[in-house]
CSV table of C-alpha atoms and ligand atoms in Angstrom, one decimal:
chain,number,residue,atom,x,y,z
A,1,UNK,CA,0.0,0.0,0.0
A,2,UNK,CA,1.1,3.6,-0.6
A,3,UNK,CA,1.8,5.2,2.7
A,4,UNK,CA,-0.7,8.0,3.6
A,5,UNK,CA,0.3,11.6,4.1
A,6,UNK,CA,1.5,12.6,7.6
A,7,UNK,CA,2.7,15.9,9.1
A,8,UNK,CA,6.4,16.6,9.1
A,9,UNK,CA,6.5,17.5,12.8
A,10,UNK,CA,5.3,16.4,16.2
A,11,UNK,CA,3.8,18.5,19.0
A,12,UNK,CA,5.9,19.4,22.1
A,13,UNK,CA,3.7,22.1,23.8
A,14,UNK,CA,-0.1,22.7,23.7
A,15,UNK,CA,-2.4,25.5,24.5
A,16,UNK,CA,-6.0,25.0,25.8
A,17,UNK,CA,-9.0,26.1,23.8
A,18,UNK,CA,-12.4,26.9,25.4
A,19,UNK,CA,-15.7,26.2,23.7
A,20,UNK,CA,-18.7,28.5,24.1
A,21,UNK,CA,-22.4,28.4,23.7
A,22,UNK,CA,-24.4,30.0,20.9
A,23,UNK,CA,-26.1,32.3,23.4
A,24,UNK,CA,-22.7,33.6,24.7
A,25,UNK,CA,-21.5,34.2,21.1
A,26,UNK,CA,-24.7,36.1,20.3
A,27,UNK,CA,-23.8,38.5,23.1
A,28,UNK,CA,-20.1,38.8,22.3
A,29,UNK,CA,-20.6,39.5,18.6
A,30,UNK,CA,-23.2,42.1,19.4
A,31,UNK,CA,-20.8,43.8,21.8
A,32,UNK,CA,-18.2,43.7,19.0
A,33,UNK,CA,-20.6,45.5,16.7
A,34,UNK,CA,-20.5,42.5,14.3
A,35,UNK,CA,-16.8,43.2,13.6
A,36,UNK,CA,-14.8,40.0,14.3
A,37,UNK,CA,-11.6,42.0,14.8
A,38,UNK,CA,-13.3,43.4,18.0
A,39,UNK,CA,-13.8,40.0,19.6
A,40,UNK,CA,-11.6,38.8,22.5
A,41,UNK,CA,-9.6,35.8,21.4
A,42,UNK,CA,-10.8,33.8,24.4
A,43,UNK,CA,-14.3,34.1,22.8
A,44,UNK,CA,-13.0,32.3,19.7
A,45,UNK,CA,-12.8,28.5,19.5
A,46,UNK,CA,-10.8,28.1,16.2
A,47,UNK,CA,-9.2,31.3,15.0
A,48,UNK,CA,-8.8,31.5,11.2
A,49,UNK,CA,-8.8,35.3,11.2
A,50,UNK,CA,-5.2,35.4,9.8
A,51,UNK,CA,-2.1,33.4,9.3
A,52,UNK,CA,-0.1,36.5,10.2
A,53,UNK,CA,2.1,36.1,13.2
A,54,UNK,CA,-0.1,33.2,14.5
A,55,UNK,CA,2.2,30.3,13.6
A,56,UNK,CA,3.9,28.0,16.1
A,57,UNK,CA,7.6,28.4,16.4
A,58,UNK,CA,9.8,25.3,16.4
A,59,UNK,CA,12.2,24.1,19.1
A,60,UNK,CA,15.1,25.4,17.1
A,61,UNK,CA,13.5,28.8,16.7
A,62,UNK,CA,12.9,29.0,20.5
A,63,UNK,CA,16.6,28.0,21.0
A,64,UNK,CA,17.7,30.8,18.7
A,65,UNK,CA,15.7,33.2,20.9
A,66,UNK,CA,18.2,32.4,23.8
A,67,UNK,CA,21.1,33.3,21.5
A,68,UNK,CA,19.8,36.7,20.5
A,69,UNK,CA,22.3,39.6,20.7
A,70,UNK,CA,20.6,42.7,21.9
A,71,UNK,CA,23.4,45.2,21.1
A,72,UNK,CA,22.1,48.4,19.7
A,73,UNK,CA,24.4,48.4,16.7
A,74,UNK,CA,26.2,45.6,14.8
A,75,UNK,CA,24.5,42.8,16.7
A,76,UNK,CA,25.4,39.2,15.7
A,77,UNK,CA,21.6,38.6,15.2
A,78,UNK,CA,21.6,41.3,12.5
A,79,UNK,CA,24.4,39.5,10.6
A,80,UNK,CA,22.7,36.1,11.1
A,81,UNK,CA,19.6,37.6,9.5
A,82,UNK,CA,21.5,39.3,6.7
A,83,UNK,CA,23.5,36.2,5.8
A,84,UNK,CA,20.3,34.0,5.7
A,85,UNK,CA,18.5,36.5,3.6
A,86,UNK,CA,21.4,36.7,1.2
A,87,UNK,CA,21.6,33.0,1.0
A,88,UNK,CA,17.9,32.4,0.4
A,89,UNK,CA,17.0,35.4,-1.8
A,90,UNK,CA,20.3,36.5,-3.3
A,91,UNK,CA,19.8,40.1,-2.2
A,92,UNK,CA,22.9,41.9,-1.1
A,93,UNK,CA,21.3,44.7,1.0
A,94,UNK,CA,18.7,44.4,3.7
A,95,UNK,CA,16.9,46.5,6.3
A,96,UNK,CA,15.0,45.0,9.2
A,97,UNK,CA,11.5,46.4,10.1
A,98,UNK,CA,9.0,45.5,12.7
A,99,UNK,CA,6.5,44.0,10.2
A,100,UNK,CA,5.5,44.0,6.6
A,101,UNK,CA,3.7,47.3,6.4
A,102,UNK,CA,6.6,49.0,8.1
A,103,UNK,CA,8.8,47.7,5.2
A,104,UNK,CA,6.3,49.2,2.8
A,105,UNK,CA,6.3,52.5,4.8
A,106,UNK,CA,10.1,52.7,4.7
A,107,UNK,CA,10.6,51.7,1.0
A,108,UNK,CA,7.6,53.7,-0.3
A,109,UNK,CA,8.8,56.8,1.6
A,110,UNK,CA,11.9,56.6,-0.6
A,111,UNK,CA,10.1,55.9,-3.8
A,112,UNK,CA,6.5,57.0,-4.0
A,113,UNK,CA,5.2,60.6,-4.5
A,114,UNK,CA,1.8,62.1,-5.1
A,115,UNK,CA,0.3,61.4,-8.5
A,116,UNK,CA,2.3,58.2,-9.1
A,117,UNK,CA,0.9,55.1,-10.6
A,118,UNK,CA,1.8,51.6,-9.2
A,119,UNK,CA,0.6,48.7,-11.3
A,120,UNK,CA,0.5,45.2,-9.7
A,121,UNK,CA,-1.6,42.1,-9.1
A,122,UNK,CA,-4.4,42.8,-6.6
A,123,UNK,CA,-2.3,44.9,-4.2
A,124,UNK,CA,-2.6,43.8,-0.5
A,125,UNK,CA,-4.6,46.2,1.7
A,126,UNK,CA,-1.7,47.7,3.6
A,127,UNK,CA,0.3,48.1,0.3
A,128,UNK,CA,-2.7,49.9,-1.3
A,129,UNK,CA,-3.1,51.9,1.9
A,130,UNK,CA,0.6,53.1,1.8
A,131,UNK,CA,0.2,54.0,-1.9
A,132,UNK,CA,-3.1,55.9,-1.5
A,133,UNK,CA,-1.9,57.5,1.7
A,134,UNK,CA,0.8,59.1,-0.5
A,135,UNK,CA,-1.9,60.3,-3.0
A,136,UNK,CA,-0.6,57.8,-5.5
A,137,UNK,CA,-2.7,55.2,-7.3
A,138,UNK,CA,-2.6,51.4,-7.4
A,139,UNK,CA,-3.7,49.8,-10.7
A,140,UNK,CA,-4.8,46.2,-10.6
A,141,UNK,CA,-3.5,44.2,-13.6
A,142,UNK,CA,-4.3,40.7,-12.4
A,143,UNK,CA,-5.5,38.2,-15.0
A,144,UNK,CA,-9.3,38.1,-15.4
A,145,UNK,CA,-9.5,34.4,-14.5
A,146,UNK,CA,-8.6,35.3,-10.9
A,147,UNK,CA,-12.0,36.9,-10.5
A,148,UNK,CA,-14.1,33.9,-11.4
A,149,UNK,CA,-13.9,31.4,-8.5
A,150,UNK,CA,-15.2,28.5,-10.8
A,151,UNK,CA,-12.3,28.7,-13.2
A,152,UNK,CA,-9.5,26.3,-12.5
A,153,UNK,CA,-6.3,28.1,-13.5
A,154,UNK,CA,-3.0,27.0,-11.8
A,155,UNK,CA,-1.6,30.6,-11.5
A,156,UNK,CA,-4.4,32.9,-10.7
A,157,UNK,CA,-2.0,35.4,-9.2
A,158,UNK,CA,-0.5,36.1,-12.6
A,159,UNK,CA,-0.3,39.6,-14.1
A,160,UNK,CA,-2.1,40.2,-17.3
A,161,UNK,CA,0.8,41.4,-19.5
A,162,UNK,CA,-1.3,43.4,-21.9
A,163,UNK,CA,-3.0,45.3,-19.0
A,164,UNK,CA,0.4,45.9,-17.5
A,165,UNK,CA,1.9,47.2,-20.8
A,166,UNK,CA,-1.1,49.5,-21.3
A,167,UNK,CA,-0.3,51.1,-18.0
A,168,UNK,CA,3.4,51.3,-18.7
A,169,UNK,CA,2.7,52.8,-22.2
A,170,UNK,CA,0.2,55.4,-21.2
A,171,UNK,CA,2.1,57.1,-18.4
A,172,UNK,CA,5.5,58.8,-18.4
A,173,UNK,CA,8.2,56.7,-16.8
A,174,UNK,CA,8.7,59.2,-13.9
A,175,UNK,CA,5.1,58.6,-12.8
A,176,UNK,CA,5.7,54.8,-12.3
A,177,UNK,CA,8.2,54.3,-9.5
A,178,UNK,CA,7.9,50.5,-9.7
A,179,UNK,CA,5.7,47.5,-10.4
A,180,UNK,CA,4.7,45.4,-7.4
A,181,UNK,CA,4.0,41.7,-7.7
A,182,UNK,CA,2.6,40.0,-4.7
A,183,UNK,CA,3.6,36.3,-4.2
A,184,UNK,CA,1.4,34.6,-3.5
A,185,UNK,CA,-1.4,37.0,-4.3
A,186,UNK,CA,-3.3,37.3,-1.0
A,187,UNK,CA,-6.2,39.4,-2.2
A,188,UNK,CA,-7.1,37.1,-5.1
A,189,UNK,CA,-7.2,34.1,-2.9
A,190,UNK,CA,-3.6,33.1,-1.9
A,191,UNK,CA,-3.1,32.4,-5.6
A,192,UNK,CA,0.5,31.8,-7.0
A,193,UNK,CA,2.3,33.6,-9.8
A,194,UNK,CA,4.2,31.4,-12.2
A,195,UNK,CA,7.9,31.7,-12.9
A,196,UNK,CA,7.1,32.4,-16.6
A,197,UNK,CA,4.9,35.3,-15.6
A,198,UNK,CA,7.6,36.7,-13.2
A,199,UNK,CA,10.1,36.4,-16.1
A,200,UNK,CA,7.7,38.1,-18.5
A,201,UNK,CA,6.9,41.0,-16.1
A,202,UNK,CA,10.6,41.5,-15.6
A,203,UNK,CA,11.1,41.7,-19.4
A,204,UNK,CA,8.4,44.4,-19.6
A,205,UNK,CA,9.8,46.2,-16.6
A,206,UNK,CA,13.2,46.3,-18.3
A,207,UNK,CA,11.7,47.4,-21.6
A,208,UNK,CA,10.2,50.5,-19.9
A,209,UNK,CA,13.1,51.0,-17.5
A,210,UNK,CA,10.9,50.5,-14.4
A,211,UNK,CA,11.8,48.7,-11.1
A,212,UNK,CA,10.2,45.5,-10.1
A,213,UNK,CA,9.4,44.9,-6.4
A,214,UNK,CA,7.9,41.7,-4.9
A,215,UNK,CA,5.5,41.9,-1.9
A,216,UNK,CA,6.9,38.6,-0.6
A,217,UNK,CA,5.0,37.6,2.5
A,218,UNK,CA,4.3,34.1,1.1
A,219,UNK,CA,7.2,33.6,-1.4
A,220,UNK,CA,8.0,30.1,-0.2
A,221,UNK,CA,4.4,29.0,-0.7
A,222,UNK,CA,4.6,30.5,-4.2
A,223,UNK,CA,7.7,28.5,-4.8
A,224,UNK,CA,5.9,25.3,-3.7
A,225,UNK,CA,3.2,25.9,-6.3
A,226,UNK,CA,5.8,26.5,-9.0
A,227,UNK,CA,7.5,23.2,-8.1
A,228,UNK,CA,4.2,21.2,-8.1
A,229,UNK,CA,2.4,22.9,-10.9
A,230,UNK,CA,4.8,24.5,-13.4
A,231,UNK,CA,6.6,22.5,-16.1
A,232,UNK,CA,10.3,22.3,-15.7
A,233,UNK,CA,10.4,22.8,-11.9
A,234,UNK,CA,9.4,19.4,-10.5
A,235,UNK,CA,13.0,18.4,-9.9
A,236,UNK,CA,14.3,21.8,-8.6
A,237,UNK,CA,14.5,22.4,-4.9
A,238,UNK,CA,12.4,25.1,-3.2
A,239,UNK,CA,15.6,27.0,-2.5
A,240,UNK,CA,16.6,26.9,-6.2
A,241,UNK,CA,13.1,28.1,-7.2
A,242,UNK,CA,13.2,30.9,-4.6
A,243,UNK,CA,16.5,32.1,-5.9
A,244,UNK,CA,15.3,32.2,-9.5
A,245,UNK,CA,12.1,34.0,-8.5
A,246,UNK,CA,14.0,36.8,-6.7
A,247,UNK,CA,16.6,37.0,-9.5
A,248,UNK,CA,14.0,38.9,-11.5
A,249,UNK,CA,13.2,41.4,-8.8
A,250,UNK,CA,15.1,44.6,-7.8
A,251,UNK,CA,13.7,44.6,-4.3
A,252,UNK,CA,11.3,42.9,-1.9
A,253,UNK,CA,9.2,43.8,1.1
A,254,UNK,CA,8.5,41.0,3.5
A,255,UNK,CA,6.0,40.4,6.3
A,256,UNK,CA,8.0,37.7,8.2
A,257,UNK,CA,4.8,36.9,10.2
A,258,UNK,CA,3.9,34.7,7.2
A,259,UNK,CA,6.5,32.5,5.6
A,260,UNK,CA,9.3,33.2,8.1
A,261,UNK,CA,7.0,31.7,10.8
A,262,UNK,CA,7.6,34.3,13.5
A,263,UNK,CA,5.1,36.2,15.6
A,264,UNK,CA,6.5,39.6,14.6
A,265,UNK,CA,9.0,40.9,12.1
A,266,UNK,CA,9.6,42.1,8.6
A,267,UNK,CA,12.3,43.3,6.3
A,268,UNK,CA,13.3,45.0,3.0
A,269,UNK,CA,15.9,43.3,0.8
A,270,UNK,CA,17.3,44.9,-2.4
A,271,UNK,CA,20.1,45.0,-4.9
A,272,UNK,CA,20.8,48.8,-5.2
A,273,UNK,CA,23.2,50.4,-2.8
A,274,UNK,CA,21.9,53.8,-3.6
A,275,UNK,CA,18.3,52.8,-2.8
A,276,UNK,CA,19.5,51.1,0.3
A,277,UNK,CA,21.1,54.3,1.5
A,278,UNK,CA,18.1,56.3,0.7
A,279,UNK,CA,15.7,53.9,2.5
A,280,UNK,CA,18.1,53.7,5.5
A,281,UNK,CA,17.2,57.3,6.4
A,282,UNK,CA,13.5,56.3,6.7
A,283,UNK,CA,14.4,53.2,8.7
A,284,UNK,CA,16.2,55.3,11.2
A,285,UNK,CA,13.3,57.8,11.4
A,286,UNK,CA,10.4,55.2,11.6
A,287,UNK,CA,11.9,51.9,12.8
A,288,UNK,CA,15.2,52.3,14.6
A,289,UNK,CA,18.9,52.0,13.8
A,290,UNK,CA,19.6,50.0,10.6
A,291,UNK,CA,20.9,46.9,12.3
A,292,UNK,CA,17.7,46.3,14.3
A,293,UNK,CA,14.9,48.3,12.6
A,294,UNK,CA,12.2,47.7,15.2
A,295,UNK,CA,13.2,44.1,16.0
A,296,UNK,CA,14.9,42.7,19.1
A,297,UNK,CA,18.0,40.5,18.5
A,298,UNK,CA,16.2,37.4,19.7
A,299,UNK,CA,13.4,38.0,17.2
A,300,UNK,CA,15.9,38.4,14.3
A,301,UNK,CA,17.5,35.1,15.3
A,302,UNK,CA,14.2,33.3,15.3
A,303,UNK,CA,13.3,34.9,12.0
A,304,UNK,CA,16.5,33.7,10.3
A,305,UNK,CA,15.8,30.2,11.5
A,306,UNK,CA,12.2,30.5,10.4
A,307,UNK,CA,13.3,31.5,6.9
A,308,UNK,CA,15.2,28.2,6.7
A,309,UNK,CA,12.4,26.1,8.0
A,310,UNK,CA,9.8,27.9,5.9
A,311,UNK,CA,11.7,27.0,2.7
A,312,UNK,CA,11.8,23.3,3.3
A,313,UNK,CA,9.7,21.2,1.0
A,314,UNK,CA,8.4,18.8,3.7
A,315,UNK,CA,7.1,21.7,5.8
A,316,UNK,CA,5.5,23.4,2.9
A,317,UNK,CA,3.8,20.2,1.8
A,318,UNK,CA,2.4,19.7,5.3
A,319,UNK,CA,1.0,23.2,5.4
A,320,UNK,CA,-0.4,23.4,1.9
A,321,UNK,CA,-1.9,19.9,2.2
A,322,UNK,CA,-3.8,20.9,5.3
A,323,UNK,CA,-5.2,23.9,3.5
A,324,UNK,CA,-6.3,21.7,0.6
A,325,UNK,CA,-7.8,19.2,3.1
A,326,UNK,CA,-10.1,21.8,4.4
A,327,UNK,CA,-10.9,22.9,0.9
A,328,UNK,CA,-11.8,19.4,-0.2
A,329,UNK,CA,-14.0,18.9,2.8
A,330,UNK,CA,-15.9,22.1,1.9
A,331,UNK,CA,-16.2,21.1,-1.8
A,332,UNK,CA,-17.6,17.7,-0.7
A,333,UNK,CA,-20.3,19.6,1.2
A,334,UNK,CA,-21.1,21.6,-1.9
A,335,UNK,CA,-19.8,24.9,-0.3
A,336,UNK,CA,-18.6,27.3,-3.1
A,337,UNK,CA,-14.9,28.0,-2.7
A,338,UNK,CA,-12.2,29.6,-4.8
A,339,UNK,CA,-10.4,26.9,-6.9
A,340,UNK,CA,-7.8,25.8,-7.1
A,341,UNK,CA,-7.2,26.1,-3.3
A,342,UNK,CA,-4.8,28.8,-2.2
A,343,UNK,CA,-1.6,28.4,-0.2
A,344,UNK,CA,-2.6,29.9,3.1
A,345,UNK,CA,-6.4,29.9,3.2
A,346,UNK,CA,-9.6,28.7,1.7
A,347,UNK,CA,-11.7,31.5,0.3
A,348,UNK,CA,-15.5,30.9,0.4
A,349,UNK,CA,-17.4,32.7,-2.4
A,350,UNK,CA,-20.0,34.6,-0.4
A,351,UNK,CA,-21.8,35.8,-3.6
A,352,UNK,CA,-22.5,32.2,-4.5
A,353,UNK,CA,-23.2,31.2,-0.9
A,354,UNK,CA,-25.7,34.0,-0.2
A,355,UNK,CA,-26.8,35.1,-3.7
A,356,UNK,CA,-30.1,36.5,-2.4
A,357,UNK,CA,-28.5,39.1,-0.2
A,358,UNK,CA,-27.7,42.5,-1.9
A,359,UNK,CA,-24.0,43.4,-1.9
A,360,UNK,CA,-24.8,46.6,-0.1
A,361,UNK,CA,-25.5,44.3,2.9
A,362,UNK,CA,-22.0,42.9,3.0
A,363,UNK,CA,-22.5,39.2,2.1
A,364,UNK,CA,-19.0,38.0,3.1
A,365,UNK,CA,-19.2,39.8,6.5
A,366,UNK,CA,-22.7,38.4,7.1
A,367,UNK,CA,-21.4,34.9,6.4
A,368,UNK,CA,-18.4,35.5,8.7
A,369,UNK,CA,-20.8,36.4,11.5
A,370,UNK,CA,-23.0,33.4,10.8
A,371,UNK,CA,-20.1,31.0,10.9
A,372,UNK,CA,-19.0,32.5,14.3
A,373,UNK,CA,-22.5,32.2,15.7
A,374,UNK,CA,-22.7,28.6,14.5
A,375,UNK,CA,-19.4,27.4,15.9
A,376,UNK,CA,-17.0,29.9,17.4
A,377,UNK,CA,-14.9,29.8,14.3
A,378,UNK,CA,-13.5,33.2,13.3
A,379,UNK,CA,-12.8,33.9,9.6
A,380,UNK,CA,-12.3,37.2,8.0
A,381,UNK,CA,-14.1,39.2,5.3
A,382,UNK,CA,-12.2,39.9,2.0
A,383,UNK,CA,-14.9,41.9,0.3
A,384,UNK,CA,-16.6,45.3,0.2
A,385,UNK,CA,-15.6,46.3,3.7
A,386,UNK,CA,-11.9,45.6,3.0
A,387,UNK,CA,-12.2,47.3,-0.4
A,388,UNK,CA,-13.2,50.5,1.4
A,389,UNK,CA,-14.3,53.7,-0.3
A,390,UNK,CA,-12.8,55.3,-3.4
A,391,UNK,CA,-10.4,57.9,-2.2
A,392,UNK,CA,-11.6,60.5,-4.7
A,393,UNK,CA,-15.4,59.9,-4.9
A,394,UNK,CA,-15.8,58.4,-1.3
A,395,UNK,CA,-18.2,55.9,-2.8
A,396,UNK,CA,-18.2,52.3,-1.6
A,397,UNK,CA,-16.1,50.1,-3.8
A,398,UNK,CA,-17.7,46.7,-4.5
A,399,UNK,CA,-15.0,44.3,-5.6
A,400,UNK,CA,-15.6,41.5,-8.1
A,401,UNK,CA,-15.2,38.9,-5.4
A,402,UNK,CA,-16.9,38.9,-2.0
A,403,UNK,CA,-14.9,36.3,0.0
A,404,UNK,CA,-14.9,34.8,3.5
A,405,UNK,CA,-11.3,33.9,4.1
A,406,UNK,CA,-10.5,30.9,6.4
A,407,UNK,CA,-6.8,31.4,7.1
A,408,UNK,CA,-4.8,28.6,8.5
A,409,UNK,CA,-2.1,29.4,11.0
A,410,UNK,CA,1.2,27.5,10.4
A,411,UNK,CA,1.7,24.4,12.5
A,412,UNK,CA,-1.1,25.2,14.9
A,413,UNK,CA,-4.3,23.3,14.2
A,414,UNK,CA,-4.9,19.6,13.4
A,415,UNK,CA,-7.1,18.1,10.7
A,416,UNK,CA,-9.8,17.4,13.3
A,417,UNK,CA,-10.0,21.2,13.7
A,418,UNK,CA,-10.4,21.4,9.9
A,419,UNK,CA,-13.2,18.9,10.1
A,420,UNK,CA,-15.0,21.0,12.8
A,421,UNK,CA,-14.7,24.1,10.6
A,422,UNK,CA,-15.9,22.3,7.5
A,423,UNK,CA,-18.9,20.9,9.3
A,424,UNK,CA,-19.8,24.2,10.9
A,425,UNK,CA,-19.8,25.9,7.5
A,426,UNK,CA,-21.8,23.1,5.9
A,427,UNK,CA,-24.5,23.7,8.6
A,428,UNK,CA,-24.6,27.4,7.7
A,429,UNK,CA,-24.8,26.4,4.0
A,430,UNK,CA,-27.8,24.1,4.8
A,431,UNK,CA,-29.7,27.0,6.3
A,432,UNK,CA,-28.5,29.7,3.9
A,433,UNK,CA,-31.9,30.5,2.6
A,434,UNK,CA,-33.0,31.5,6.1
A,435,UNK,CA,-30.3,34.2,6.2
A,436,UNK,CA,-32.3,37.1,4.7
A,437,UNK,CA,-30.8,40.1,6.5
A,438,UNK,CA,-27.2,41.3,6.1
A,439,UNK,CA,-25.4,44.1,7.9
A,440,UNK,CA,-25.1,47.9,7.6
A,441,UNK,CA,-22.2,50.3,8.7
A,442,UNK,CA,-22.8,52.5,11.7
A,443,UNK,CA,-19.3,53.9,12.0
A,444,UNK,CA,-16.0,53.8,10.0
A,445,UNK,CA,-12.5,55.2,9.8
A,446,UNK,CA,-11.4,57.3,6.9
A,447,UNK,CA,-8.8,54.6,5.7
A,448,UNK,CA,-8.5,50.9,6.2
A,449,UNK,CA,-11.9,50.8,7.8
A,450,UNK,CA,-12.4,47.1,8.0
A,451,UNK,CA,-10.2,46.7,11.2
A,452,UNK,CA,-12.4,49.1,13.3
A,453,UNK,CA,-15.7,49.4,11.4
A,454,UNK,CA,-18.9,49.2,13.5
A,455,UNK,CA,-21.9,47.3,12.0
A,456,UNK,CA,-25.5,46.5,12.9
A,457,UNK,CA,-27.9,44.0,11.6
A,458,UNK,CA,-30.0,45.3,8.7
A,459,UNK,CA,-33.6,46.0,9.8
B,501,PLP,C1,0.5,40.6,5.7
B,501,PLP,C2,0.9,41.2,4.4
B,501,PLP,C3,1.4,42.5,4.4
B,501,PLP,C4,1.6,43.4,5.6
B,501,PLP,O1,2.4,42.8,6.5
B,501,PLP,P1,2.2,43.0,8.1
B,501,PLP,O2,3.3,42.2,8.7
B,501,PLP,O3,0.9,42.6,8.5
B,501,PLP,O4,2.4,44.5,8.4
B,501,PLP,C5,1.8,42.9,3.1
B,501,PLP,N1,1.6,42.2,2.0
B,501,PLP,C6,1.0,41.0,2.1
B,501,PLP,C7,0.8,40.2,0.8
B,501,PLP,C8,0.7,40.4,3.3
B,501,PLP,O5,0.1,39.2,3.3
């Protein structure tokens, strides 16, 4: 017999979870104004809000914490991180930051000015936030297939090269500081970008003399998909694939809370000494001296070790198989989900789940609230709340996809937890026609409203 799949690690330390009753959850979600970010974590049974900073560190990472060098300048932890980044990505220069958005803040401060245009594949919300905050514009050039959850395309994170070239052609070079490619593409469903597409984008970037930057939070998961789905890469190691991916980029921003499997941390890595020096000024202003940039030495050590573990094939297979396990369970129950399954999450298509609710009543958020009430499982809306208002017209933006994201933390839950989640969502699916009222906004912030928005049940 062929041996079945099994996790590439065992468990050394556990954390208790507490179940709750539906009545308790009714109270808690009301107190939270139907915003799941405002729930206390003790009121959540299985937390699939995000895979950001929620992973379980390994015994080796915890050992590295003890070896941290907390010197203000020139700490050995800094050099450990620098050497690891050089080895894995090939980038000569690097700046630590306290998380991914801080990397964006530092790098964009050096590069983006008002009126600029930044094309990419479905920019992540903080990336878009940092672009729009500087009165520049993010232009989405993702392939059309990404916006139809029923199409099975292996690389739904790909850039549409014609759309991209149109943008590059129709604006002066000075207005386009860089192209940003997000690997994997979080906003389109954790979907990967193929090596061929990275190569083609690089060619266009060179043709127009524009820099190419990767938003790299899940670069290792992207490499896993290249290895398992793209011709010519089956026999290459994850590390070889990662090196080739980054060989086409001029710089990267990284949220280490994802594929570096730490609870906090980030960095910028780049090839140009000149840009490194320019960005260093903003690191010192916003994050700290350039050899710690908002991180403690012990955290830099754990991060370096996490980068090594995060780029191992066996680990990636365990992780991505667990995500696919949940996806397959949901498909078996008939629940509409984005296919193929993403790397870090399953995205439930709320428009197909609750087609009778108007989009103005926030279908995905309504579904997230229903799943929480059913089971204590917390997912997150990736839809109209997240898409926010148009910065110019202040009108609500309704994106093509209204998704409920079930994000799987790394090395944290077992497949029994996945069964619980799938069954809970199947129960909601069975009674979907009885969900006739959605939600309305009662209070919101001027930018990135989804974190703090207040909602009420539609009358
Ligand atoms: C998480 C994330 C960020 C922002 O990183 P933080 O560490 O949360 O600040 C940027 N881009 C992508 C694609 C991400 O997933």
